[in-house]
Amino acid sequence: MKNALKFTTLAFAVGLSSMSYANFVEGQDYKTLPNPEKIAGDVIVVREFFWYGCPHCYSLEPYMQQWAKTRGNDVAFFRTPAAMNPVWEVSARGFYAAQIMGHEEKTHQALFDTIQKDGKHVDRSKETLADWYATQGVDKTKFNTAYDSFAVTTKVERSKAGAKNYQLTGVPAVVVHGKYVVTGDGAKVPQVVDFLVNKVREEKK
């Protein structure tokens, strides 16, 4: 019964994100970057910066996953593992290795659960991470090769550059079209993201 109530409460809270809300306040609900990134094209880009070892990121994840399923067709969503220090870079490399191998959707939530729910810190080293991904059906040899590959290194460096350019000091952080930054770990975050997506749409007109 507890689980059912928890799920119902979460579903209700997430559902609210699709509703229309009054204007959110700059400086309070979101930050506008002084030097926004210039993004060409008609697609609005939303990036979620996270770290698997962050409990706040874990709390936000179900809300962002639900939001991603209901986002507009003109919105591109990218999970971006923060690599803001050597410890975080370990799991960031693991995420990108799994991604280029086609295992992101299968392993993303599972790794979050293993670390945050089960308390198993398998993200402490390349070796422990490779062992964990192997339990998820990922070829260990190929994972280790991908982990140190040029492709993964490039993605990690882009993540580092993005965090710096967006002036991020921690996670979770959701960046809307390289211009607006939303922080927090509750149902309000996707509401603010939707507000800002609409704001970008208006700015593009």
Short mmCIF file of C-alpha atoms in Angstrom, two decimals:
data_model
loop_
_atom_site.label_atom_id
_atom_site.label_comp_id
_atom_site.label_asym_id
_atom_site.label_seq_id
_atom_site.Cartn_x
_atom_site.Cartn_y
_atom_site.Cartn_z
CA MET A 1 0.00 0.00 0.00
CA LYS A 2 2.88 2.34 0.84
CA ASN A 3 4.49 1.78 -2.55
CA ALA A 4 1.18 2.34 -4.31
CA LEU A 5 0.66 5.59 -2.43
CA LYS A 6 4.21 6.71 -3.19
CA PHE A 7 3.75 5.95 -6.89
CA THR A 8 0.40 7.75 -7.02
CA THR A 9 1.88 10.80 -5.32
CA LEU A 10 4.84 10.84 -7.70
CA ALA A 11 2.65 10.36 -10.76
CA PHE A 12 0.42 13.23 -9.64
CA ALA A 13 3.38 15.51 -9.02
CA VAL A 14 4.96 14.67 -12.36
CA GLY A 15 1.65 15.15 -14.12
CA LEU A 16 1.47 18.68 -12.83
CA SER A 17 4.54 19.54 -14.89
CA SER A 18 2.49 19.44 -18.07
CA MET A 19 0.04 22.02 -16.78
CA SER A 20 0.22 25.73 -17.35
CA TYR A 21 1.84 27.73 -14.55
CA ALA A 22 2.30 31.39 -13.75
CA ASN A 23 5.61 32.90 -14.71
CA PHE A 24 8.62 31.70 -12.80
CA VAL A 25 11.08 34.26 -11.48
CA GLU A 26 14.58 34.78 -12.84
CA GLY A 27 17.16 34.64 -10.07
CA GLN A 28 14.82 32.61 -7.91
CA ASP A 29 13.57 29.72 -10.04
CA TYR A 30 16.25 29.80 -12.73
CA LYS A 31 19.40 31.63 -13.75
CA THR A 32 20.11 33.33 -17.06
CA LEU A 33 23.69 32.92 -18.25
CA PRO A 34 25.53 36.16 -19.09
CA ASN A 35 27.15 34.58 -22.16
CA PRO A 36 24.65 32.08 -23.54
CA GLU A 37 25.70 29.41 -25.98
CA LYS A 38 24.67 30.02 -29.58
CA ILE A 39 22.72 27.01 -30.81
CA ALA A 40 21.76 26.95 -34.47
CA GLY A 41 18.65 25.33 -35.88
CA ASP A 42 15.04 25.02 -34.80
CA VAL A 43 15.55 22.39 -32.10
CA ILE A 44 15.56 23.49 -28.46
CA VAL A 45 18.30 21.70 -26.52
CA VAL A 46 17.87 20.62 -22.90
CA ARG A 47 20.78 19.05 -21.01
CA GLU A 48 20.54 17.36 -17.62
CA PHE A 49 23.88 17.37 -15.79
CA PHE A 50 24.12 14.66 -13.13
CA TRP A 51 26.43 12.40 -11.14
CA TYR A 52 25.47 8.86 -10.17
CA GLY A 53 26.84 9.43 -6.66
CA CYS A 54 24.53 12.41 -6.08
CA PRO A 55 21.35 11.65 -4.06
CA HIS A 56 19.70 14.85 -5.31
CA CYS A 57 20.28 13.75 -8.90
CA TYR A 58 18.68 10.42 -8.03
CA SER A 59 15.65 12.22 -6.58
CA LEU A 60 15.27 14.32 -9.72
CA GLU A 61 15.70 11.44 -12.17
CA PRO A 62 12.10 10.08 -12.22
CA TYR A 63 10.73 13.57 -12.83
CA MET A 64 13.13 14.19 -15.72
CA GLN A 65 12.46 10.76 -17.20
CA GLN A 66 8.73 11.48 -17.21
CA TRP A 67 9.31 14.94 -18.63
CA ALA A 68 11.47 13.49 -21.43
CA LYS A 69 8.59 11.24 -22.49
CA THR A 70 6.19 14.18 -22.84
CA ARG A 71 8.50 16.89 -24.21
CA GLY A 72 7.65 18.64 -27.45
CA ASN A 73 8.86 17.34 -30.81
CA ASP A 74 11.04 20.42 -31.15
CA VAL A 75 12.96 19.63 -27.94
CA ALA A 76 16.13 17.51 -27.86
CA PHE A 77 17.04 16.04 -24.47
CA PHE A 78 20.55 14.92 -23.51
CA ARG A 79 21.67 13.26 -20.30
CA THR A 80 25.08 14.71 -19.53
CA PRO A 81 27.18 13.05 -16.82
CA ALA A 82 29.14 15.76 -15.05
CA ALA A 83 32.90 15.18 -15.06
CA MET A 84 33.80 18.13 -12.90
CA ASN A 85 36.47 16.24 -10.95
CA PRO A 86 38.42 12.94 -11.31
CA VAL A 87 35.96 11.01 -9.11
CA TRP A 88 32.96 12.04 -11.18
CA GLU A 89 34.83 11.36 -14.42
CA VAL A 90 34.92 7.62 -13.67
CA SER A 91 31.16 7.15 -13.96
CA ALA A 92 30.95 9.75 -16.74
CA ARG A 93 33.29 7.61 -18.84
CA GLY A 94 31.24 4.56 -17.93
CA PHE A 95 28.03 6.28 -19.03
CA TYR A 96 29.46 7.28 -22.38
CA ALA A 97 31.06 3.86 -22.92
CA ALA A 98 27.66 2.24 -22.34
CA GLN A 99 26.01 4.85 -24.55
CA ILE A 100 28.20 4.25 -27.60
CA MET A 101 27.72 0.51 -27.12
CA GLY A 102 23.95 0.96 -27.19
CA HIS A 103 23.28 0.13 -23.52
CA GLU A 104 22.35 3.54 -22.10
CA GLU A 105 18.63 2.91 -21.67
CA LYS A 106 19.23 -0.49 -20.09
CA THR A 107 21.92 0.54 -17.61
CA HIS A 108 21.28 4.19 -16.69
CA GLN A 109 18.57 3.75 -14.06
CA ALA A 110 20.04 0.44 -12.94
CA LEU A 111 23.36 2.08 -12.06
CA PHE A 112 21.59 4.87 -10.21
CA ASP A 113 19.64 2.25 -8.20
CA THR A 114 22.73 0.20 -7.44
CA ILE A 115 24.57 3.20 -6.02
CA GLN A 116 21.77 5.15 -4.39
CA LYS A 117 19.27 2.48 -3.34
CA ASP A 118 21.56 -0.52 -2.75
CA GLY A 119 24.48 1.52 -1.43
CA LYS A 120 27.02 -0.24 -3.66
CA HIS A 121 29.58 2.32 -4.80
CA VAL A 122 30.64 0.53 -7.96
CA ASP A 123 31.62 3.85 -9.54
CA ARG A 124 34.82 4.26 -7.54
CA SER A 125 37.12 2.88 -10.26
CA LYS A 126 37.20 1.71 -13.86
CA GLU A 127 37.61 -1.87 -12.65
CA THR A 128 34.62 -1.94 -10.31
CA LEU A 129 32.51 -0.14 -12.90
CA ALA A 130 33.48 -2.60 -15.64
CA ASP A 131 32.58 -5.50 -13.34
CA TRP A 132 29.17 -3.96 -12.67
CA TYR A 133 28.40 -3.30 -16.33
CA ALA A 134 29.33 -6.93 -17.03
CA THR A 135 26.54 -8.01 -14.64
CA GLN A 136 24.17 -6.06 -16.90
CA GLY A 137 25.17 -8.03 -19.98
CA VAL A 138 27.74 -5.54 -21.27
CA ASP A 139 30.85 -7.12 -22.81
CA LYS A 140 33.62 -6.30 -20.33
CA THR A 141 36.46 -6.26 -22.85
CA LYS A 142 34.58 -3.97 -25.21
CA PHE A 143 33.53 -1.76 -22.30
CA ASN A 144 37.14 -1.30 -21.16
CA THR A 145 38.19 -0.44 -24.70
CA ALA A 146 35.37 2.07 -25.08
CA TYR A 147 36.04 3.56 -21.64
CA ASP A 148 39.48 4.80 -22.73
CA SER A 149 38.55 5.48 -26.36
CA PHE A 150 38.93 8.75 -28.21
CA ALA A 151 35.14 8.91 -28.68
CA VAL A 152 34.46 8.70 -24.94
CA THR A 153 37.29 11.10 -24.10
CA THR A 154 35.82 13.62 -26.55
CA LYS A 155 32.38 13.35 -24.94
CA VAL A 156 33.85 13.75 -21.46
CA GLU A 157 35.81 16.82 -22.52
CA ARG A 158 32.65 18.33 -24.00
CA SER A 159 30.85 17.67 -20.72
CA LYS A 160 33.64 19.43 -18.81
CA ALA A 161 33.57 22.37 -21.20
CA GLY A 162 29.79 22.59 -20.96
CA ALA A 163 29.81 22.64 -17.16
CA LYS A 164 32.41 25.40 -17.25
CA ASN A 165 30.63 27.46 -19.90
CA TYR A 166 27.31 27.11 -18.08
CA GLN A 167 29.01 28.14 -14.83
CA LEU A 168 27.81 25.05 -13.00
CA THR A 169 29.04 24.63 -9.44
CA GLY A 170 27.23 21.37 -8.74
CA VAL A 171 24.53 18.94 -9.81
CA PRO A 172 21.76 18.32 -10.59
CA ALA A 173 21.49 21.13 -13.09
CA VAL A 174 19.29 21.35 -16.17
CA VAL A 175 20.44 23.73 -18.90
CA VAL A 176 17.83 24.96 -21.36
CA HIS A 177 19.16 25.89 -24.79
CA GLY A 178 22.54 26.95 -23.45
CA LYS A 179 21.00 30.01 -21.83
CA TYR A 180 19.02 29.11 -18.73
CA VAL A 181 20.03 26.95 -15.74
CA VAL A 182 17.56 25.23 -13.41
CA THR A 183 18.65 23.56 -10.18
CA GLY A 184 16.78 21.45 -7.62
CA ASP A 185 15.60 17.87 -7.25
CA GLY A 186 11.80 17.97 -7.15
CA ALA A 187 8.74 18.08 -9.38
CA LYS A 188 9.13 21.83 -9.78
CA VAL A 189 12.25 21.41 -11.96
CA PRO A 190 10.48 20.07 -15.08
CA GLN A 191 7.80 22.72 -14.61
CA VAL A 192 10.46 25.43 -14.80
CA VAL A 193 12.11 23.65 -17.73
CA ASP A 194 8.82 23.67 -19.65
CA PHE A 195 8.38 27.35 -18.83
CA LEU A 196 11.84 28.09 -20.21
CA VAL A 197 11.33 25.93 -23.29
CA ASN A 198 8.26 28.02 -24.08
CA LYS A 199 10.30 31.14 -23.39
CA VAL A 200 12.90 30.02 -25.94
CA ARG A 201 10.14 29.31 -28.46
CA GLU A 202 8.93 32.87 -28.06
CA GLU A 203 12.46 34.23 -28.37
CA LYS A 204 12.93 32.34 -31.62
CA LYS A 205 9.92 33.99 -33.26
#
